[in-house]
mmCIF file with all atom_site columns, C-alpha atoms in Angstrom:
data_model
loop_
_atom_site.group_PDB
_atom_site.id
_atom_site.type_symbol
_atom_site.label_atom_id
_atom_site.label_alt_id
_atom_site.label_comp_id
_atom_site.label_asym_id
_atom_site.label_entity_id
_atom_site.label_seq_id
_atom_site.pdbx_PDB_ins_code
_atom_site.Cartn_x
_atom_site.Cartn_y
_atom_site.Cartn_z
_atom_site.occupancy
_atom_site.B_iso_or_equiv
_atom_site.pdbx_formal_charge
_atom_site.auth_seq_id
_atom_site.auth_comp_id
_atom_site.auth_asym_id
_atom_site.auth_atom_id
_atom_site.pdbx_PDB_model_num
ATOM 1   C CA . UNK E 1 1   ? -23.571 115.379 -51.321 1.00 0.00 ? 20  UNK E CA 1
ATOM 2   C CA . UNK E 1 2   ? -23.316 113.663 -47.942 1.00 0.00 ? 21  UNK E CA 1
ATOM 3   C CA . UNK E 1 3   ? -19.547 113.538 -48.404 1.00 0.00 ? 22  UNK E CA 1
ATOM 4   C CA . UNK E 1 4   ? -19.521 117.243 -49.203 1.00 0.00 ? 23  UNK E CA 1
ATOM 5   C CA . UNK E 1 5   ? -21.634 118.097 -46.154 1.00 0.00 ? 24  UNK E CA 1
ATOM 6   C CA . UNK E 1 6   ? -19.467 116.086 -43.757 1.00 0.00 ? 25  UNK E CA 1
ATOM 7   C CA . UNK E 1 7   ? -16.366 117.552 -45.376 1.00 0.00 ? 26  UNK E CA 1
ATOM 8   C CA . UNK E 1 8   ? -17.578 121.093 -44.753 1.00 0.00 ? 27  UNK E CA 1
ATOM 9   C CA . UNK E 1 9   ? -17.772 120.330 -41.049 1.00 0.00 ? 28  UNK E CA 1
ATOM 10  C CA . UNK E 1 10  ? -14.494 118.379 -40.830 1.00 0.00 ? 29  UNK E CA 1
ATOM 11  C CA . UNK E 1 11  ? -12.166 120.058 -43.326 1.00 0.00 ? 30  UNK E CA 1
ATOM 12  C CA . UNK E 1 12  ? -13.542 123.041 -45.276 1.00 0.00 ? 31  UNK E CA 1
ATOM 13  C CA . UNK E 1 13  ? -10.549 123.199 -47.653 1.00 0.00 ? 32  UNK E CA 1
ATOM 14  C CA . UNK E 1 14  ? -11.045 119.553 -48.615 1.00 0.00 ? 33  UNK E CA 1
ATOM 15  C CA . UNK E 1 15  ? -14.765 120.220 -49.046 1.00 0.00 ? 34  UNK E CA 1
ATOM 16  C CA . UNK E 1 16  ? -14.017 123.040 -51.490 1.00 0.00 ? 35  UNK E CA 1
ATOM 17  C CA . UNK E 1 17  ? -11.762 120.728 -53.523 1.00 0.00 ? 36  UNK E CA 1
ATOM 18  C CA . UNK E 1 18  ? -14.448 118.026 -53.445 1.00 0.00 ? 37  UNK E CA 1
ATOM 19  C CA . UNK E 1 19  ? -17.091 120.523 -54.618 1.00 0.00 ? 38  UNK E CA 1
ATOM 20  C CA . UNK E 1 20  ? -14.820 121.450 -57.523 1.00 0.00 ? 39  UNK E CA 1
ATOM 21  C CA . UNK E 1 21  ? -14.414 117.786 -58.518 1.00 0.00 ? 40  UNK E CA 1
ATOM 22  C CA . UNK E 1 22  ? -18.156 117.252 -58.187 1.00 0.00 ? 41  UNK E CA 1
ATOM 23  C CA . UNK E 1 23  ? -18.812 120.266 -60.399 1.00 0.00 ? 42  UNK E CA 1
ATOM 24  C CA . UNK E 1 24  ? -16.348 118.975 -63.009 1.00 0.00 ? 43  UNK E CA 1
ATOM 25  C CA . UNK E 1 25  ? -18.022 115.564 -62.968 1.00 0.00 ? 44  UNK E CA 1
ATOM 26  C CA . UNK E 1 26  ? -21.502 117.045 -63.490 1.00 0.00 ? 45  UNK E CA 1
ATOM 27  C CA . UNK E 1 27  ? -20.158 119.228 -66.313 1.00 0.00 ? 46  UNK E CA 1
ATOM 28  C CA . UNK E 1 28  ? -18.718 116.095 -67.947 1.00 0.00 ? 47  UNK E CA 1
ATOM 29  C CA . UNK E 1 29  ? -22.046 114.275 -67.566 1.00 0.00 ? 48  UNK E CA 1
ATOM 30  C CA . UNK E 1 30  ? -23.901 117.130 -69.254 1.00 0.00 ? 49  UNK E CA 1
ATOM 31  C CA . UNK E 1 31  ? -21.416 117.140 -72.134 1.00 0.00 ? 50  UNK E CA 1
ATOM 32  C CA . UNK E 1 32  ? -22.062 113.460 -72.996 1.00 0.00 ? 51  UNK E CA 1
ATOM 33  C CA . UNK E 1 33  ? -25.700 112.986 -72.027 1.00 0.00 ? 52  UNK E CA 1
ATOM 34  C CA . UNK E 1 34  ? -27.083 113.352 -75.563 1.00 0.00 ? 53  UNK E CA 1
ATOM 35  C CA . UNK E 1 35  ? -24.479 111.173 -77.264 1.00 0.00 ? 54  UNK E CA 1
ATOM 36  C CA . UNK E 1 36  ? -25.245 107.587 -78.241 1.00 0.00 ? 55  UNK E CA 1
ATOM 37  C CA . UNK E 1 37  ? -21.620 106.506 -77.777 1.00 0.00 ? 56  UNK E CA 1
ATOM 38  C CA . UNK E 1 38  ? -18.272 107.877 -76.694 1.00 0.00 ? 57  UNK E CA 1
ATOM 39  C CA . UNK E 1 39  ? -14.798 106.421 -76.980 1.00 0.00 ? 58  UNK E CA 1
ATOM 40  C CA . UNK E 1 40  ? -13.704 103.980 -74.313 1.00 0.00 ? 59  UNK E CA 1
ATOM 41  C CA . UNK E 1 41  ? -10.978 106.489 -73.445 1.00 0.00 ? 60  UNK E CA 1
ATOM 42  C CA . UNK E 1 42  ? -13.544 109.244 -72.804 1.00 0.00 ? 61  UNK E CA 1
ATOM 43  C CA . UNK E 1 43  ? -15.594 106.818 -70.752 1.00 0.00 ? 62  UNK E CA 1
ATOM 44  C CA . UNK E 1 44  ? -12.555 105.926 -68.644 1.00 0.00 ? 63  UNK E CA 1
ATOM 45  C CA . UNK E 1 45  ? -11.903 109.629 -67.953 1.00 0.00 ? 64  UNK E CA 1
ATOM 46  C CA . UNK E 1 46  ? -15.500 110.004 -66.735 1.00 0.00 ? 65  UNK E CA 1
ATOM 47  C CA . UNK E 1 47  ? -15.105 106.906 -64.595 1.00 0.00 ? 66  UNK E CA 1
ATOM 48  C CA . UNK E 1 48  ? -11.852 108.098 -63.031 1.00 0.00 ? 67  UNK E CA 1
ATOM 49  C CA . UNK E 1 49  ? -13.465 111.436 -62.152 1.00 0.00 ? 68  UNK E CA 1
ATOM 50  C CA . UNK E 1 50  ? -16.451 109.689 -60.566 1.00 0.00 ? 69  UNK E CA 1
ATOM 51  C CA . UNK E 1 51  ? -14.183 107.233 -58.782 1.00 0.00 ? 70  UNK E CA 1
ATOM 52  C CA . UNK E 1 52  ? -12.076 110.055 -57.305 1.00 0.00 ? 71  UNK E CA 1
ATOM 53  C CA . UNK E 1 53  ? -15.236 111.424 -55.700 1.00 0.00 ? 72  UNK E CA 1
ATOM 54  C CA . UNK E 1 54  ? -16.128 108.031 -54.249 1.00 0.00 ? 73  UNK E CA 1
ATOM 55  C CA . UNK E 1 55  ? -12.613 107.345 -53.074 1.00 0.00 ? 74  UNK E CA 1
ATOM 56  C CA . UNK E 1 56  ? -12.651 110.547 -51.070 1.00 0.00 ? 75  UNK E CA 1
ATOM 57  C CA . UNK E 1 57  ? -15.557 108.987 -49.176 1.00 0.00 ? 76  UNK E CA 1
ATOM 58  C CA . UNK E 1 58  ? -14.220 105.431 -48.827 1.00 0.00 ? 77  UNK E CA 1
ATOM 59  C CA . UNK E 1 59  ? -10.454 105.946 -48.973 1.00 0.00 ? 78  UNK E CA 1
ATOM 60  C CA . UNK E 1 60  ? -8.200  102.966 -49.638 1.00 0.00 ? 79  UNK E CA 1
ATOM 61  C CA . UNK E 1 61  ? -11.089 100.582 -48.934 1.00 0.00 ? 80  UNK E CA 1
ATOM 62  C CA . UNK E 1 62  ? -12.335 101.283 -52.468 1.00 0.00 ? 81  UNK E CA 1
ATOM 63  C CA . UNK E 1 63  ? -9.987  100.263 -55.291 1.00 0.00 ? 82  UNK E CA 1
ATOM 64  C CA . UNK E 1 64  ? -10.153 100.550 -59.067 1.00 0.00 ? 83  UNK E CA 1
ATOM 65  C CA . UNK E 1 65  ? -7.981  98.533  -61.423 1.00 0.00 ? 84  UNK E CA 1
ATOM 66  C CA . UNK E 1 66  ? -8.117  99.458  -65.109 1.00 0.00 ? 85  UNK E CA 1
ATOM 67  C CA . UNK E 1 67  ? -6.329  97.173  -67.554 1.00 0.00 ? 86  UNK E CA 1
ATOM 68  C CA . UNK E 1 68  ? -7.023  98.857  -70.900 1.00 0.00 ? 87  UNK E CA 1
ATOM 69  C CA . UNK E 1 69  ? -4.278  99.903  -73.302 1.00 0.00 ? 88  UNK E CA 1
ATOM 70  C CA . UNK E 1 70  ? -4.179  103.367 -74.846 1.00 0.00 ? 89  UNK E CA 1
ATOM 71  C CA . UNK E 1 71  ? -4.736  101.880 -78.303 1.00 0.00 ? 90  UNK E CA 1
ATOM 72  C CA . UNK E 1 72  ? -7.838  100.011 -77.095 1.00 0.00 ? 91  UNK E CA 1
ATOM 73  C CA . UNK E 1 73  ? -9.178  103.125 -75.374 1.00 0.00 ? 92  UNK E CA 1
ATOM 74  C CA . UNK E 1 74  ? -9.221  104.814 -78.814 1.00 0.00 ? 93  UNK E CA 1
ATOM 75  C CA . UNK E 1 75  ? -10.261 101.738 -80.804 1.00 0.00 ? 94  UNK E CA 1
ATOM 76  C CA . UNK E 1 76  ? -13.570 101.086 -79.033 1.00 0.00 ? 95  UNK E CA 1
ATOM 77  C CA . UNK E 1 77  ? -16.675 102.961 -77.955 1.00 0.00 ? 96  UNK E CA 1
ATOM 78  C CA . UNK E 1 78  ? -19.702 102.356 -75.758 1.00 0.00 ? 97  UNK E CA 1
ATOM 79  C CA . UNK E 1 79  ? -22.717 104.255 -74.407 1.00 0.00 ? 98  UNK E CA 1
ATOM 80  C CA . UNK E 1 80  ? -21.700 107.111 -72.104 1.00 0.00 ? 99  UNK E CA 1
ATOM 81  C CA . UNK E 1 81  ? -21.713 106.628 -68.323 1.00 0.00 ? 100 UNK E CA 1
ATOM 82  C CA . UNK E 1 82  ? -21.949 102.845 -68.595 1.00 0.00 ? 101 UNK E CA 1
ATOM 83  C CA . UNK E 1 83  ? -18.879 102.309 -66.421 1.00 0.00 ? 102 UNK E CA 1
ATOM 84  C CA . UNK E 1 84  ? -19.948 104.965 -63.935 1.00 0.00 ? 103 UNK E CA 1
ATOM 85  C CA . UNK E 1 85  ? -23.316 103.243 -63.515 1.00 0.00 ? 104 UNK E CA 1
ATOM 86  C CA . UNK E 1 86  ? -21.716 99.823  -63.028 1.00 0.00 ? 105 UNK E CA 1
ATOM 87  C CA . UNK E 1 87  ? -19.302 101.285 -60.472 1.00 0.00 ? 106 UNK E CA 1
ATOM 88  C CA . UNK E 1 88  ? -22.143 103.029 -58.672 1.00 0.00 ? 107 UNK E CA 1
ATOM 89  C CA . UNK E 1 89  ? -24.049 99.724  -58.528 1.00 0.00 ? 108 UNK E CA 1
ATOM 90  C CA . UNK E 1 90  ? -21.018 97.899  -57.120 1.00 0.00 ? 109 UNK E CA 1
ATOM 91  C CA . UNK E 1 91  ? -20.658 100.532 -54.394 1.00 0.00 ? 110 UNK E CA 1
ATOM 92  C CA . UNK E 1 92  ? -24.382 100.513 -53.637 1.00 0.00 ? 111 UNK E CA 1
ATOM 93  C CA . UNK E 1 93  ? -24.716 96.746  -53.308 1.00 0.00 ? 112 UNK E CA 1
ATOM 94  C CA . UNK E 1 94  ? -21.542 95.941  -51.346 1.00 0.00 ? 113 UNK E CA 1
ATOM 95  C CA . UNK E 1 95  ? -20.212 96.689  -47.888 1.00 0.00 ? 114 UNK E CA 1
ATOM 96  C CA . UNK E 1 96  ? -17.059 98.815  -47.942 1.00 0.00 ? 115 UNK E CA 1
ATOM 97  C CA . UNK E 1 97  ? -14.889 99.231  -44.881 1.00 0.00 ? 116 UNK E CA 1
ATOM 98  C CA . UNK E 1 98  ? -11.316 98.833  -43.665 1.00 0.00 ? 117 UNK E CA 1
ATOM 99  C CA . UNK E 1 99  ? -12.102 95.153  -43.125 1.00 0.00 ? 118 UNK E CA 1
ATOM 100 C CA . UNK E 1 100 ? -14.017 94.722  -46.392 1.00 0.00 ? 119 UNK E CA 1
ATOM 101 C CA . UNK E 1 101 ? -12.323 96.331  -49.365 1.00 0.00 ? 120 UNK E CA 1
ATOM 102 C CA . UNK E 1 102 ? -14.241 96.628  -52.600 1.00 0.00 ? 121 UNK E CA 1
ATOM 103 C CA . UNK E 1 103 ? -12.124 96.121  -55.705 1.00 0.00 ? 122 UNK E CA 1
ATOM 104 C CA . UNK E 1 104 ? -13.558 96.988  -59.106 1.00 0.00 ? 123 UNK E CA 1
ATOM 105 C CA . UNK E 1 105 ? -11.618 95.735  -62.132 1.00 0.00 ? 124 UNK E CA 1
ATOM 106 C CA . UNK E 1 106 ? -12.042 96.699  -65.770 1.00 0.00 ? 125 UNK E CA 1
ATOM 107 C CA . UNK E 1 107 ? -10.329 94.978  -68.663 1.00 0.00 ? 126 UNK E CA 1
ATOM 108 C CA . UNK E 1 108 ? -10.795 93.778  -72.208 1.00 0.00 ? 127 UNK E CA 1
ATOM 109 C CA . UNK E 1 109 ? -11.433 90.092  -72.670 1.00 0.00 ? 128 UNK E CA 1
ATOM 110 C CA . UNK E 1 110 ? -11.618 87.883  -75.740 1.00 0.00 ? 129 UNK E CA 1
ATOM 111 C CA . UNK E 1 111 ? -14.070 88.795  -78.469 1.00 0.00 ? 130 UNK E CA 1
ATOM 112 C CA . UNK E 1 112 ? -14.064 92.582  -78.013 1.00 0.00 ? 131 UNK E CA 1
ATOM 113 C CA . UNK E 1 113 ? -15.689 92.340  -74.602 1.00 0.00 ? 132 UNK E CA 1
ATOM 114 C CA . UNK E 1 114 ? -15.128 94.785  -71.756 1.00 0.00 ? 133 UNK E CA 1
ATOM 115 C CA . UNK E 1 115 ? -15.368 93.008  -68.425 1.00 0.00 ? 134 UNK E CA 1
ATOM 116 C CA . UNK E 1 116 ? -16.284 94.943  -65.294 1.00 0.00 ? 135 UNK E CA 1
ATOM 117 C CA . UNK E 1 117 ? -15.976 92.862  -62.143 1.00 0.00 ? 136 UNK E CA 1
ATOM 118 C CA . UNK E 1 118 ? -16.045 93.340  -58.430 1.00 0.00 ? 137 UNK E CA 1
ATOM 119 C CA . UNK E 1 119 ? -15.634 91.167  -55.398 1.00 0.00 ? 138 UNK E CA 1
ATOM 120 C CA . UNK E 1 120 ? -18.818 90.565  -53.408 1.00 0.00 ? 139 UNK E CA 1
ATOM 121 C CA . UNK E 1 121 ? -19.010 91.900  -49.857 1.00 0.00 ? 140 UNK E CA 1
ATOM 122 C CA . UNK E 1 122 ? -22.572 91.246  -48.693 1.00 0.00 ? 141 UNK E CA 1
ATOM 123 C CA . UNK E 1 123 ? -24.131 94.188  -46.888 1.00 0.00 ? 142 UNK E CA 1
ATOM 124 C CA . UNK E 1 124 ? -25.767 93.630  -43.515 1.00 0.00 ? 143 UNK E CA 1
ATOM 125 C CA . UNK E 1 125 ? -28.893 95.298  -44.862 1.00 0.00 ? 144 UNK E CA 1
ATOM 126 C CA . UNK E 1 126 ? -29.478 94.996  -48.575 1.00 0.00 ? 145 UNK E CA 1
ATOM 127 C CA . UNK E 1 127 ? -29.600 98.247  -50.512 1.00 0.00 ? 146 UNK E CA 1
ATOM 128 C CA . UNK E 1 128 ? -32.938 98.770  -52.177 1.00 0.00 ? 147 UNK E CA 1
ATOM 129 C CA . UNK E 1 129 ? -32.589 98.373  -55.901 1.00 0.00 ? 148 UNK E CA 1
ATOM 130 C CA . UNK E 1 130 ? -34.978 98.646  -58.799 1.00 0.00 ? 149 UNK E CA 1
ATOM 131 C CA . UNK E 1 131 ? -32.890 96.557  -61.179 1.00 0.00 ? 150 UNK E CA 1
ATOM 132 C CA . UNK E 1 132 ? -33.175 99.431  -63.623 1.00 0.00 ? 151 UNK E CA 1
ATOM 133 C CA . UNK E 1 133 ? -29.416 100.093 -63.836 1.00 0.00 ? 152 UNK E CA 1
ATOM 134 C CA . UNK E 1 134 ? -28.496 96.888  -65.627 1.00 0.00 ? 153 UNK E CA 1
ATOM 135 C CA . UNK E 1 135 ? -31.735 96.963  -67.623 1.00 0.00 ? 154 UNK E CA 1
ATOM 136 C CA . UNK E 1 136 ? -30.960 100.515 -68.760 1.00 0.00 ? 155 UNK E CA 1
ATOM 137 C CA . UNK E 1 137 ? -27.466 99.467  -69.887 1.00 0.00 ? 156 UNK E CA 1
ATOM 138 C CA . UNK E 1 138 ? -28.911 96.427  -71.667 1.00 0.00 ? 157 UNK E CA 1
ATOM 139 C CA . UNK E 1 139 ? -31.501 98.579  -73.471 1.00 0.00 ? 158 UNK E CA 1
ATOM 140 C CA . UNK E 1 140 ? -28.861 101.059 -74.614 1.00 0.00 ? 159 UNK E CA 1
ATOM 141 C CA . UNK E 1 141 ? -26.672 98.265  -76.011 1.00 0.00 ? 160 UNK E CA 1
ATOM 142 C CA . UNK E 1 142 ? -29.697 96.673  -77.731 1.00 0.00 ? 161 UNK E CA 1
ATOM 143 C CA . UNK E 1 143 ? -30.145 99.896  -79.704 1.00 0.00 ? 162 UNK E CA 1
ATOM 144 C CA . UNK E 1 144 ? -26.524 99.795  -80.893 1.00 0.00 ? 163 UNK E CA 1
ATOM 145 C CA . UNK E 1 145 ? -25.708 96.134  -81.489 1.00 0.00 ? 164 UNK E CA 1
ATOM 146 C CA . UNK E 1 146 ? -27.202 92.671  -81.617 1.00 0.00 ? 165 UNK E CA 1
ATOM 147 C CA . UNK E 1 147 ? -24.499 91.519  -79.167 1.00 0.00 ? 166 UNK E CA 1
ATOM 148 C CA . UNK E 1 148 ? -25.820 91.182  -75.627 1.00 0.00 ? 167 UNK E CA 1
ATOM 149 C CA . UNK E 1 149 ? -24.413 92.178  -72.283 1.00 0.00 ? 168 UNK E CA 1
ATOM 150 C CA . UNK E 1 150 ? -23.777 89.225  -69.998 1.00 0.00 ? 169 UNK E CA 1
ATOM 151 C CA . UNK E 1 151 ? -24.039 89.167  -66.211 1.00 0.00 ? 170 UNK E CA 1
ATOM 152 C CA . UNK E 1 152 ? -22.411 86.357  -64.243 1.00 0.00 ? 171 UNK E CA 1
ATOM 153 C CA . UNK E 1 153 ? -22.018 85.889  -60.548 1.00 0.00 ? 172 UNK E CA 1
ATOM 154 C CA . UNK E 1 154 ? -20.592 83.321  -58.202 1.00 0.00 ? 173 UNK E CA 1
ATOM 155 C CA . UNK E 1 155 ? -20.055 83.358  -54.454 1.00 0.00 ? 174 UNK E CA 1
ATOM 156 C CA . UNK E 1 156 ? -17.153 85.778  -54.661 1.00 0.00 ? 175 UNK E CA 1
ATOM 157 C CA . UNK E 1 157 ? -17.382 87.800  -57.874 1.00 0.00 ? 176 UNK E CA 1
ATOM 158 C CA . UNK E 1 158 ? -19.932 89.806  -59.886 1.00 0.00 ? 177 UNK E CA 1
ATOM 159 C CA . UNK E 1 159 ? -19.041 90.314  -63.570 1.00 0.00 ? 178 UNK E CA 1
ATOM 160 C CA . UNK E 1 160 ? -20.707 92.315  -66.313 1.00 0.00 ? 179 UNK E CA 1
ATOM 161 C CA . UNK E 1 161 ? -19.390 91.656  -69.827 1.00 0.00 ? 180 UNK E CA 1
ATOM 162 C CA . UNK E 1 162 ? -20.110 94.456  -72.284 1.00 0.00 ? 181 UNK E CA 1
ATOM 163 C CA . UNK E 1 163 ? -19.797 94.176  -76.062 1.00 0.00 ? 182 UNK E CA 1
ATOM 164 C CA . UNK E 1 164 ? -17.446 96.851  -77.361 1.00 0.00 ? 183 UNK E CA 1
ATOM 165 C CA . UNK E 1 165 ? -18.167 98.648  -80.594 1.00 0.00 ? 184 UNK E CA 1
ATOM 166 C CA . UNK E 1 166 ? -15.324 99.601  -82.899 1.00 0.00 ? 185 UNK E CA 1
ATOM 167 C CA . UNK E 1 167 ? -14.980 103.326 -83.381 1.00 0.00 ? 186 UNK E CA 1
ATOM 168 C CA . UNK E 1 168 ? -15.832 103.098 -87.076 1.00 0.00 ? 187 UNK E CA 1
ATOM 169 C CA . UNK E 1 169 ? -19.194 101.392 -86.368 1.00 0.00 ? 188 UNK E CA 1
ATOM 170 C CA . UNK E 1 170 ? -22.339 103.547 -86.205 1.00 0.00 ? 189 UNK E CA 1
#
């Protein structure tokens, strides 16, 4: 909403377009909120819509790379808004500026794993976090599969590996 407010002052036409995108995103969220899983393809559409909103705020300093084939986007499923939440966490916990780009990458690894990674740009002041985002994702996956999410981090990269469910699984 801060982006919308500043946009109203700076460029009302852009603010109207942003409000439309924001409305579409919230409509999408409502449509999937009661579902246990959605296809990876549907999840990627939600993510792209969310990312477009964020990119209007951060511009080219925020980048998204998706390396998922069309066949894989239909073959797998996961809990809705998982990728949006991971992207939101990456944005929240990293500095983003012209000098410090944040790049979020999504791709399928070995063993039917979806890897979501981002470079680490330490913030001057740490964003307050409850740790509930990753715990929420973990809890949702625990209800669907005995395969666990995995979080790894080194000096430069933060990676969350998510087990993908095949579309024919419950």
